[in-house]
Short mmCIF file of C-alpha atoms (C1' of nucleotides) in Angstrom, two decimals:
data_model
loop_
_atom_site.label_atom_id
_atom_site.label_comp_id
_atom_site.label_asym_id
_atom_site.label_seq_id
_atom_site.Cartn_x
_atom_site.Cartn_y
_atom_site.Cartn_z
CA MET A 1 -24.67 -5.18 -27.91
CA ASP A 2 -20.87 -4.09 -27.35
CA ALA A 3 -22.18 -1.30 -25.74
CA LEU A 4 -24.44 -2.57 -23.48
CA GLN A 5 -22.79 -5.11 -22.74
CA GLU A 6 -19.63 -3.65 -21.96
CA GLN A 7 -21.69 -1.30 -19.24
CA THR A 8 -20.51 -4.22 -16.75
CA ARG A 9 -16.99 -4.21 -16.99
CA ASP A 10 -16.86 -0.59 -17.48
CA ARG A 11 -18.78 0.41 -14.37
CA LEU A 12 -16.48 -2.46 -12.75
CA LEU A 13 -13.06 -0.48 -14.24
CA GLU A 14 -14.49 2.97 -12.99
CA ALA A 15 -15.61 1.85 -9.73
CA ALA A 16 -12.13 -0.56 -8.96
CA GLY A 17 -10.54 2.69 -10.39
CA GLU A 18 -11.81 5.16 -7.66
CA ILE A 19 -11.56 2.15 -4.76
CA PHE A 20 -8.07 1.17 -5.06
CA ALA A 21 -7.42 4.79 -5.09
CA GLU A 22 -9.00 5.03 -1.98
CA TYR A 23 -8.04 2.01 -0.34
CA GLY A 24 -5.05 1.00 -2.39
CA PHE A 25 -4.88 -2.44 -3.68
CA GLN A 26 -4.33 -4.74 -0.78
CA ALA A 27 -7.34 -2.99 1.60
CA ALA A 28 -9.57 -2.64 -1.10
CA THR A 29 -12.06 -5.87 -1.71
CA ILE A 30 -13.50 -7.34 -4.25
CA ARG A 31 -17.21 -6.96 -2.82
CA ASP A 32 -16.57 -2.94 -2.34
CA ILE A 33 -15.80 -2.90 -6.07
CA CYS A 34 -19.05 -4.46 -6.76
CA ARG A 35 -21.25 -2.57 -5.15
CA ARG A 36 -20.45 0.59 -5.93
CA GLY A 37 -20.11 -0.80 -9.81
CA LYS A 38 -23.52 -2.35 -8.83
CA ALA A 39 -22.39 -6.51 -10.34
CA ASN A 40 -21.75 -9.16 -9.38
CA VAL A 41 -18.69 -10.39 -7.15
CA ALA A 42 -18.36 -12.83 -9.92
CA ALA A 43 -18.16 -9.96 -13.07
CA VAL A 44 -14.81 -9.28 -11.42
CA ASN A 45 -13.50 -13.24 -12.53
CA TYR A 46 -15.45 -13.12 -15.28
CA TYR A 47 -14.20 -10.24 -17.37
CA PHE A 48 -10.67 -9.94 -15.53
CA GLY A 49 -9.79 -12.85 -14.26
CA ASP A 50 -8.38 -11.83 -10.99
CA LYS A 51 -7.84 -8.58 -8.47
CA ARG A 52 -4.40 -8.09 -9.66
CA ALA A 53 -5.80 -8.28 -13.06
CA LEU A 54 -8.34 -5.78 -12.45
CA TYR A 55 -5.55 -3.62 -11.02
CA ILE A 56 -3.92 -3.54 -13.85
CA ALA A 57 -6.88 -3.08 -15.94
CA ALA A 58 -8.16 0.11 -13.32
CA VAL A 59 -4.86 1.53 -13.90
CA GLU A 60 -3.89 1.42 -17.67
CA ARG A 61 -7.55 2.80 -18.88
CA ALA A 62 -7.00 5.71 -16.29
CA HIS A 63 -3.95 6.77 -18.61
CA CYS A 64 -6.56 6.94 -20.96
CA ASN A 65 -8.06 9.56 -19.61
CA THR A 66 -5.67 11.55 -18.75
CA ALA A 67 -5.15 14.04 -21.03
CA GLY A 68 -3.35 17.92 -19.49
CA LEU A 69 -2.55 16.06 -15.91
CA ILE A 70 -0.41 18.86 -16.34
CA ASN A 71 0.39 20.98 -19.30
CA VAL A 72 2.57 20.17 -22.10
CA VAL A 73 3.11 22.81 -24.14
CA TRP A 74 3.85 26.75 -23.34
CA PRO A 75 2.60 29.68 -25.02
CA GLU A 76 4.73 31.85 -26.66
CA GLY A 77 7.01 34.43 -25.17
CA TRP A 78 7.14 32.59 -21.16
CA THR A 79 10.21 32.79 -19.37
CA PRO A 80 11.21 29.32 -17.49
CA GLN A 81 10.24 30.65 -14.26
CA GLN A 82 6.77 31.35 -15.05
CA LYS A 83 6.76 28.30 -16.30
CA LEU A 84 8.23 27.10 -13.64
CA ARG A 85 5.52 28.35 -11.64
CA VAL A 86 3.00 27.52 -13.74
CA PHE A 87 4.00 23.70 -13.81
CA ILE A 88 4.15 23.85 -9.46
CA ARG A 89 1.15 25.31 -9.26
CA GLN A 90 -0.91 22.65 -11.60
CA TRP A 91 0.69 19.81 -9.28
CA LEU A 92 0.15 21.11 -5.94
CA GLU A 93 -4.04 21.53 -7.81
CA GLN A 94 -3.97 18.45 -9.13
CA GLN A 95 -2.11 16.62 -6.23
CA LEU A 96 -4.70 18.96 -2.78
CA ALA A 97 -8.23 18.12 -5.30
CA GLU A 98 -10.29 16.34 -3.18
CA ASP A 99 -13.18 16.35 -4.19
CA LEU A 100 -11.71 16.42 -7.50
CA PRO A 101 -13.91 13.04 -9.55
CA SER A 102 -10.38 12.59 -10.98
CA TRP A 103 -9.66 9.72 -8.37
CA HIS A 104 -6.14 9.58 -10.73
CA MET A 105 -3.58 11.21 -9.30
CA ARG A 106 -3.88 9.47 -5.77
CA LEU A 107 -3.94 6.66 -7.61
CA MET A 108 -0.46 7.66 -8.62
CA LEU A 109 0.79 9.09 -5.55
CA ARG A 110 -0.58 6.15 -3.74
CA GLU A 111 1.50 3.80 -6.68
CA MET A 112 4.28 6.13 -5.81
CA ALA A 113 4.23 5.47 -1.37
CA ASP A 114 3.60 1.64 -2.45
CA PRO A 115 4.26 0.59 -5.79
CA THR A 116 3.49 -2.79 -6.99
CA ASP A 117 3.04 -4.32 -10.55
CA ALA A 118 1.69 -1.09 -11.61
CA CYS A 119 4.11 1.04 -11.06
CA VAL A 120 5.96 0.58 -14.39
CA LYS A 121 3.49 1.03 -16.30
CA LEU A 122 2.88 3.95 -14.91
CA VAL A 123 5.77 5.60 -14.89
CA GLU A 124 6.14 5.91 -18.11
CA ALA A 125 2.28 6.85 -19.08
CA TYR A 126 2.01 9.44 -16.03
CA ILE A 127 5.62 10.03 -14.68
CA ARG A 128 8.24 10.57 -17.01
CA PRO A 129 6.04 13.08 -19.24
CA MET A 130 5.72 15.20 -16.28
CA ALA A 131 9.18 14.46 -15.83
CA GLU A 132 10.05 15.29 -19.06
CA THR A 133 8.02 18.87 -18.71
CA LEU A 134 9.99 19.66 -16.03
CA ARG A 135 13.35 19.03 -17.46
CA GLY A 136 12.81 20.97 -20.34
CA VAL A 137 11.98 23.86 -17.59
CA ILE A 138 15.05 23.09 -15.84
CA ARG A 139 17.05 23.15 -19.01
CA GLU A 140 16.28 26.50 -20.02
CA LEU A 141 16.91 27.84 -16.10
CA THR A 142 20.13 25.97 -15.86
CA PRO A 143 24.07 26.09 -17.42
CA ASP A 144 24.03 24.30 -20.70
CA ASP A 145 26.64 22.18 -19.32
CA LEU A 146 24.46 21.08 -16.50
CA ALA A 147 25.23 17.58 -15.65
CA GLU A 148 23.02 15.59 -16.67
CA ARG A 149 22.53 13.83 -13.27
CA GLN A 150 22.36 17.02 -11.44
CA GLY A 151 19.19 18.24 -13.42
CA TRP A 152 17.30 15.51 -12.53
CA MET A 153 18.36 15.77 -8.87
CA ILE A 154 17.19 19.06 -8.96
CA GLY A 155 13.67 18.07 -10.43
CA PHE A 156 13.21 15.36 -7.05
CA SER A 157 14.04 18.54 -5.50
CA ILE A 158 11.53 20.68 -6.70
CA VAL A 159 8.69 17.72 -7.42
CA SER A 160 9.76 16.53 -3.82
CA GLN A 161 8.45 19.92 -1.77
CA CYS A 162 5.56 19.51 -3.76
CA LEU A 163 4.97 15.79 -2.61
CA PHE A 164 4.63 16.95 0.78
CA TYR A 165 1.78 18.20 1.16
CA LYS A 166 0.54 15.00 0.32
CA VAL A 167 1.48 12.66 1.47
CA HIS A 168 2.77 14.09 5.35
CA ARG A 169 -0.02 15.92 4.94
CA PRO A 170 -0.91 14.57 8.18
CA ILE A 171 2.29 15.25 10.48
CA ALA A 172 2.91 18.88 8.32
CA GLU A 173 -0.76 19.18 10.34
CA LEU A 174 0.15 17.32 13.82
CA LEU A 175 3.56 19.29 14.02
CA VAL A 176 2.01 23.05 13.35
CA GLY A 177 -0.77 23.14 15.04
CA ARG A 178 -4.57 22.18 13.31
CA ASP A 179 -6.12 26.18 13.32
CA GLU A 180 -2.34 27.13 12.29
CA TYR A 181 -2.34 24.40 9.18
CA THR A 182 -4.91 26.06 7.53
CA HIS A 183 -3.24 28.86 6.13
CA PHE A 184 -0.90 26.35 4.71
CA ASN A 185 -3.10 26.74 1.49
CA LEU A 186 -2.31 26.60 -2.05
CA PRO A 187 -1.23 30.48 -3.72
CA VAL A 188 0.99 30.36 -0.14
CA ILE A 189 2.26 26.56 -0.55
CA ALA A 190 2.66 27.40 -4.28
CA GLU A 191 4.45 30.63 -3.58
CA HIS A 192 6.81 29.38 -1.05
CA ILE A 193 8.05 26.23 -2.98
CA THR A 194 8.61 28.49 -6.00
CA ARG A 195 10.19 30.92 -4.68
CA PHE A 196 12.74 28.33 -2.77
CA SER A 197 13.42 26.80 -6.22
CA LEU A 198 14.07 29.66 -8.03
CA ALA A 199 16.60 30.85 -5.54
CA ALA A 200 17.94 27.39 -5.56
CA LEU A 201 18.98 28.05 -8.80
CA GLY A 202 20.66 31.68 -8.20
CA GLN A 203 17.20 33.09 -10.16
CA GLY A 204 16.04 35.42 -8.14
CA ALA A 205 15.66 36.84 -4.38
CA PRO A 206 16.27 33.95 -1.36
CA VAL A 207 13.01 33.04 -0.03
CA THR A 208 13.91 34.50 2.95
CA ALA A 209 12.91 38.01 1.89
CA THR A 210 10.97 40.51 2.07
CA SER A 211 8.20 38.51 -0.05
CA SER A 212 4.51 38.87 -0.92
CA LEU A 213 3.15 36.09 1.59
CA GLU A 214 1.13 38.24 3.07
CA GLN A 215 -1.29 39.21 1.17
CA MET A 216 -2.01 35.99 -0.05
CA SER A 217 -2.26 34.74 3.82
CA MET B 1 10.27 -14.48 38.01
CA ASP B 2 9.88 -10.27 36.12
CA ALA B 3 12.58 -10.65 34.37
CA LEU B 4 11.75 -14.07 32.54
CA GLN B 5 8.19 -14.17 32.20
CA GLU B 6 8.84 -10.82 30.47
CA GLN B 7 10.89 -12.71 28.24
CA THR B 8 8.20 -13.14 25.94
CA ARG B 9 6.56 -9.86 25.90
CA ASP B 10 9.56 -8.07 24.96
CA ARG B 11 10.77 -10.63 21.90
CA LEU B 12 6.68 -10.29 21.54
CA LEU B 13 7.35 -6.12 21.23
CA GLU B 14 10.85 -6.74 19.01
CA ALA B 15 9.18 -8.59 16.29
CA ALA B 16 5.97 -6.48 16.09
CA GLY B 17 8.54 -3.84 15.86
CA GLU B 18 9.93 -5.24 12.51
CA ILE B 19 7.59 -6.89 11.53
CA PHE B 20 5.67 -3.95 11.26
CA ALA B 21 8.19 -1.57 9.74
CA GLU B 22 8.31 -3.42 7.38
CA TYR B 23 4.70 -4.79 6.40
CA GLY B 24 3.04 -1.96 7.79
CA PHE B 25 0.17 -2.65 10.20
CA GLN B 26 -2.12 -4.38 7.93
CA ALA B 27 -0.40 -6.68 6.09
CA ALA B 28 1.65 -7.84 8.69
CA THR B 29 -0.55 -10.95 10.15
CA ILE B 30 -0.42 -12.07 14.55
CA ARG B 31 0.80 -15.39 13.41
CA ASP B 32 4.06 -13.66 11.02
CA ILE B 33 4.62 -12.08 14.72
CA CYS B 34 4.44 -14.58 16.95
CA ARG B 35 6.61 -16.95 14.57
CA ARG B 36 9.78 -14.32 14.91
CA GLY B 37 9.34 -13.68 18.54
CA LYS B 38 8.42 -17.17 18.80
CA ALA B 39 5.73 -16.99 21.20
CA ASN B 40 2.27 -18.80 20.34
CA VAL B 41 -0.51 -16.80 19.02
CA ALA B 42 -2.76 -16.11 21.79
CA ALA B 43 0.45 -14.92 23.65
CA VAL B 44 -0.10 -10.89 21.79
CA ASN B 45 -3.78 -11.40 23.61
CA TYR B 46 -2.45 -12.35 26.65
CA TYR B 47 0.04 -9.71 27.06
CA PHE B 48 -1.46 -6.90 25.09
CA GLY B 49 -5.40 -7.23 24.40
CA ASP B 50 -5.49 -7.21 20.51
CA LYS B 51 -3.46 -6.43 17.08
CA ARG B 52 -3.72 -2.78 17.48
CA ALA B 53 -2.73 -2.63 21.42
CA LEU B 54 0.85 -4.40 20.38
CA TYR B 55 1.08 -1.78 17.57
CA ILE B 56 0.70 1.49 20.15
CA ALA B 57 3.22 -0.26 22.21
CA ALA B 58 5.83 -1.56 19.85
CA VAL B 59 5.80 2.11 18.78
CA GLU B 60 6.31 3.48 22.18
CA ARG B 61 8.85 0.94 23.19
CA ALA B 62 10.41 2.15 20.04
CA HIS B 63 11.15 6.07 21.73
CA CYS B 64 13.09 4.48 24.07
CA ASN B 65 15.89 3.14 21.89
CA THR B 66 15.73 6.38 20.18
CA ALA B 67 17.75 8.21 21.81
CA GLY B 68 20.74 10.12 19.02
CA LEU B 69 18.28 9.59 15.97
CA ILE B 70 19.54 13.26 14.82
CA ASN B 71 22.04 14.47 17.19
CA VAL B 72 20.72 17.39 19.02
CA VAL B 73 24.46 19.25 20.59
CA TRP B 74 26.38 20.93 18.61
CA PRO B 75 29.90 21.37 18.90
CA GLU B 76 30.59 24.72 19.87
CA GLY B 77 32.08 27.07 17.11
CA TRP B 78 30.33 25.38 14.05
CA THR B 79 28.49 27.74 11.40
CA PRO B 80 25.28 27.17 11.05
CA GLN B 81 25.77 25.60 7.07
CA GLN B 82 27.73 23.04 9.24
CA LYS B 83 25.03 22.53 11.22
CA LEU B 84 22.58 21.68 8.03
CA ARG B 85 24.80 19.90 6.27
CA VAL B 86 24.97 17.56 8.84
CA PHE B 87 21.99 17.48 9.65
CA ILE B 88 20.39 16.48 6.05
CA ARG B 89 23.41 13.67 6.23
CA GLN B 90 22.77 12.09 9.04
CA TRP B 91 19.11 12.49 8.28
CA LEU B 92 19.45 10.48 5.43
CA GLU B 93 22.33 7.94 7.25
CA GLN B 94 19.69 7.00 9.04
CA GLN B 95 16.78 6.99 6.38
CA LEU B 96 19.23 4.55 3.38
CA ALA B 97 20.65 2.45 6.43
CA GLU B 98 18.67 -1.06 5.23
CA ASP B 99 20.53 -3.54 7.47
CA LEU B 100 20.87 -1.47 10.42
CA PRO B 101 19.05 -3.49 13.11
CA SER B 102 17.64 0.36 13.89
CA TRP B 103 13.74 -0.37 12.32
CA HIS B 104 13.36 2.90 14.25
CA MET B 105 12.35 5.33 11.21
CA ARG B 106 11.43 2.29 8.89
CA LEU B 107 8.78 2.69 11.15
CA MET B 108 8.57 6.03 11.63
CA LEU B 109 8.47 6.40 7.70
CA ARG B 110 5.29 3.76 7.76
CA GLU B 111 3.60 5.89 9.97
CA MET B 112 4.91 9.05 8.16
CA ALA B 113 2.96 8.53 5.23
CA ASP B 114 -0.12 6.68 5.99
CA PRO B 115 -0.89 7.56 9.71
CA THR B 116 -3.17 5.45 12.45
CA ASP B 117 -4.07 6.18 16.05
CA ALA B 118 -0.05 6.27 16.61
CA CYS B 119 0.72 8.94 14.65
CA VAL B 120 0.72 11.33 17.21
CA LYS B 121 2.40 9.86 19.62
CA LEU B 122 5.05 9.65 16.95
CA VAL B 123 5.36 12.91 15.94
CA GLU B 124 5.22 14.01 19.77
CA ALA B 125 8.05 11.49 20.74
CA TYR B 126 10.53 11.28 17.66
CA ILE B 127 9.44 14.30 14.93
CA ARG B 128 8.79 17.36 16.89
CA PRO B 129 12.58 16.97 18.41
CA MET B 130 14.10 16.69 15.18
CA ALA B 131 11.11 19.48 14.17
CA GLU B 132 13.15 21.81 16.38
CA THR B 133 16.17 20.70 15.93
CA LEU B 134 15.95 21.69 11.90
CA ARG B 135 14.01 25.08 13.23
CA GLY B 136 17.52 26.17 15.36
CA VAL B 137 19.61 25.67 12.34
CA ILE B 138 17.33 27.41 9.99
CA ARG B 139 16.56 30.54 13.10
CA GLU B 140 20.38 30.73 12.17
CA LEU B 141 20.17 30.86 8.80
CA THR B 142 17.40 33.42 8.56
CA PRO B 143 16.91 36.75 9.28
CA ASP B 144 15.87 37.62 12.86
CA ASP B 145 12.62 38.98 11.40
CA LEU B 146 11.43 35.79 9.21
CA ALA B 147 7.72 34.70 10.13
CA GLU B 148 7.07 31.75 11.85
CA ARG B 149 5.19 30.13 8.78
CA GLN B 150 8.33 30.43 6.50
CA GLY B 151 9.95 28.98 9.00
CA TRP B 152 7.84 25.86 9.22
CA MET B 153 8.10 25.87 4.79
CA ILE B 154 11.40 25.93 4.60
CA GLY B 155 11.93 23.41 7.13
CA PHE B 156 9.70 21.28 4.87
CA SER B 157 11.68 21.75 2.06
CA ILE B 158 14.37 21.12 3.31
CA VAL B 159 13.25 17.65 5.10
CA SER B 160 10.88 16.47 1.88
CA GLN B 161 14.08 16.18 -0.20
CA CYS B 162 15.59 13.77 1.80
CA LEU B 163 12.20 11.87 2.26
CA PHE B 164 11.67 11.94 -1.21
CA TYR B 165 14.54 9.21 -1.73
CA LYS B 166 13.48 6.93 0.96
CA VAL B 167 8.78 7.00 0.47
CA HIS B 168 9.87 7.77 -3.60
CA ARG B 169 12.55 5.46 -4.83
CA PRO B 170 11.36 2.84 -7.17
CA ILE B 171 9.73 5.99 -8.64
CA ALA B 172 13.82 7.71 -8.90
CA GLU B 173 15.02 4.18 -10.15
CA LEU B 174 12.53 3.62 -12.51
CA LEU B 175 13.10 7.52 -14.55
CA VAL B 176 16.62 7.67 -14.12
CA GLY B 177 17.57 3.86 -14.72
CA ARG B 178 18.67 1.37 -12.51
CA ASP B 179 22.02 1.58 -13.84
CA GLU B 180 22.21 5.67 -13.35
CA TYR B 181 20.77 5.22 -10.40
CA THR B 182 23.15 3.25 -8.20
CA HIS B 183 25.05 7.14 -9.42
CA PHE B 184 22.87 8.72 -6.78
CA ASN B 185 24.42 7.30 -3.44
CA LEU B 186 24.31 8.80 0.31
CA PRO B 187 26.94 11.84 -0.69
CA VAL B 188 25.86 12.90 -3.46
CA ILE B 189 22.13 13.29 -2.36
CA ALA B 190 23.18 14.62 0.53
CA GLU B 191 25.88 17.07 -0.87
CA HIS B 192 23.05 17.99 -3.50
CA ILE B 193 20.28 18.56 -0.39
CA THR B 194 22.37 21.14 1.16
CA ARG B 195 23.57 23.05 -1.45
CA PHE B 196 20.21 23.63 -2.65
CA SER B 197 18.87 24.14 -0.23
CA LEU B 198 22.08 26.83 0.81
CA ALA B 199 21.16 28.66 -1.71
CA ALA B 200 17.83 29.23 -1.60
CA LEU B 201 18.15 30.34 1.84
CA GLY B 202 20.98 33.51 -0.05
CA GLN B 203 23.27 31.25 1.51
CA GLY B 204 26.26 30.64 -0.69
CA ALA B 205 26.51 29.77 -5.06
CA PRO B 206 23.12 27.95 -6.95
CA VAL B 207 22.93 25.10 -7.45
CA THR B 208 23.83 24.84 -10.18
CA ALA B 209 27.79 26.55 -10.00
CA THR B 210 29.97 24.45 -10.62
CA SER B 211 30.24 21.23 -7.89
CA SER B 212 32.53 18.81 -5.99
CA LEU B 213 29.88 16.53 -7.04
CA GLU B 214 31.82 14.96 -9.43
CA GLN B 215 34.50 13.70 -7.19
CA MET B 216 32.51 11.69 -5.63
CA SER B 217 30.13 10.35 -8.01
"C1'" DA C 1 3.97 -32.19 49.14
"C1'" DA C 2 -0.49 -29.38 47.99
"C1'" DG C 3 -2.27 -25.02 46.25
"C1'" DT C 4 -2.32 -21.36 43.06
"C1'" DG C 5 -1.59 -18.00 39.93
"C1'" DT C 6 1.00 -17.05 35.45
"C1'" DA C 7 2.26 -18.28 31.19
"C1'" DT C 8 1.74 -21.39 27.10
"C1'" DG C 9 0.43 -23.99 23.94
"C1'" DA C 10 -2.90 -26.46 20.18
"C1'" DA C 11 -6.72 -26.59 18.44
"C1'" DA C 12 -11.37 -23.91 17.83
"C1'" DC C 13 -14.66 -19.59 16.14
"C1'" DA C 14 -16.36 -16.26 13.76
"C1'" DA C 15 -15.00 -13.18 10.31
"C1'" DT C 16 -13.62 -11.60 5.92
"C1'" DT C 17 -11.04 -12.54 1.87
"C1'" DG C 18 -10.75 -13.94 -3.34
"C1'" DT C 19 -12.23 -17.39 -6.17
"C1'" DT C 20 -15.08 -21.02 -8.07
"C1'" DT C 21 -19.15 -23.35 -9.49
"C1'" DT C 22 -23.58 -24.03 -10.86
"C1'" DA C 23 -28.33 -22.16 -11.97
"C1'" DA C 24 -30.54 -18.70 -13.96
"C1'" DT C 25 -31.66 -15.09 -17.39
"C1'" DT C 26 -30.51 -12.16 -21.19
"C1'" DC C 27 -30.88 -11.45 -25.93
"C1'" DA C 28 -30.39 -12.40 -30.87
"C1'" DA C 29 -29.49 -15.21 -34.79
"C1'" DG C 30 -32.13 -19.50 -36.84
"C1'" DC D 1 -40.95 -20.49 -30.99
"C1'" DT D 2 -36.66 -22.65 -30.30
"C1'" DT D 3 -31.63 -22.46 -30.06
"C1'" DG D 4 -27.16 -21.12 -28.03
"C1'" DA D 5 -23.77 -17.95 -26.71
"C1'" DA D 6 -22.47 -14.74 -23.29
"C1'" DT D 7 -23.81 -12.05 -18.99
"C1'" DT D 8 -25.44 -11.92 -14.67
"C1'" DA D 9 -26.86 -13.85 -10.08
"C1'" DA D 10 -26.33 -16.40 -5.58
"C1'" DA D 11 -24.40 -19.68 -3.36
"C1'" DA D 12 -20.37 -22.11 -2.07
"C1'" DC D 13 -15.60 -22.88 -1.46
"C1'" DA D 14 -10.95 -22.44 0.35
"C1'" DA D 15 -7.90 -19.47 2.69
"C1'" DT D 16 -7.04 -16.91 5.81
"C1'" DT D 17 -7.42 -13.29 10.01
"C1'" DG D 18 -7.79 -12.04 14.50
"C1'" DT D 19 -9.53 -13.08 18.53
"C1'" DT D 20 -10.83 -16.95 22.12
"C1'" DT D 21 -11.52 -21.23 25.05
"C1'" DC D 22 -9.20 -24.80 27.53
"C1'" DA D 23 -6.21 -27.74 29.25
"C1'" DT D 24 -1.09 -28.20 30.40
"C1'" DA D 25 3.10 -27.27 32.13
"C1'" DC D 26 6.03 -23.90 35.72
"C1'" DA D 27 7.22 -20.88 39.64
"C1'" DC D 28 6.23 -19.98 43.47
"C1'" DT D 29 4.12 -20.26 48.12
"C1'" DT D 30 2.63 -22.15 52.71
#
DNA sequence: AAGTGTATGAAACAATTGTTTTAATTCAAG
DNA sequence: CTTGAATTAAAACAATTGTTTCATACACTT
């Protein structure tokens, strides 16, 4: 009975995650969610109470399926530079993947741009682990006596560059032109952010040095 | 007659700008706008037709009052490093000013994060001038043969760092802790972004070098 | 002063929203 | 087969939304 009856509840959660991720909490309608979840509108109240509780539940459920958002265990012998490059690349891959069935990243990005009550949970479950991973890499790349505050700011500088190409993508496209923007693909962006950030930390040549960008464009 | 009758229309535009900037297009209600503008709900349809036209008009009006968002004319003899420092600082000042009567920046940021029809106009009127200013500074800071595409990405890297502390401020505050975040004030952030970016361009010491940050915290 | 067109105000409309109610259905246990 | 709780379905409810209607007040012209 459990396995079968819970079907509706699960379908509702899955549908809610997708719809909320796409439209945001306010713009998403219960009727849309129920249509996608093939459930009656009353099911939301029956299983969750109200819309907000459904949202929270959807966010919490997303936690479980989030194994390996960003790889936390690095292979032996990797240099911190390599780790940073992979971190940035994985972040961008998760972020720019549109077709992926994983709407988790989109939900997270939406919550990051317009936080709600679920924000605290999302930070602790999603974001802090990633932040700790990044801070570990940064510690390897910087002097031992680096102030913790500066470590945070360096992390923000790196992540903010990645986020830009998702959050403000429409503006970037308008600025550089639609055709030209097609060249701003994942490898190009990842390489630039990596080189820019490493140079800022005194690792590697300045980002303006003759690079291998031509090969990928 | 004109000067007097237009009062309502003007009050409506002013109120619309504030409300839209605070709540966004969808969440803002016509009744809220009319209450603040001391006008009847029918006034919106009478003067503008519908809600969307009011929004567009409010955005367009904001253009006029935007003289000097970021200073475009630099004093003689300034080094590009100084210019970049001032650009970043001014951007952050505009961005973090909460009490300021200028809701223009907030409206712009909202449009940047969740673009609507007015996005194109906003880009051309607001953002492109600033982008050109920044690109001019970047050109001074980089080799002459720098690819245009790379110039854009460097600009994005700089601006994205500034935007982060506005768009994702709630997350940053949760991550570092509310008390600690009080130390992330404007001078500290501006100094970090400037040094980080200059170092990335091969100008100045890496951001991790002993800095003058302690003096301001 | 009468008339005219503009502007305002109160009310109503139609659509959509989250939520609740109430009845029908399902399904396992006695 | 009956019973009874759990689930689903349809409808209605109450509140809010953008929008419209229509009557009134006002300013200006003739």
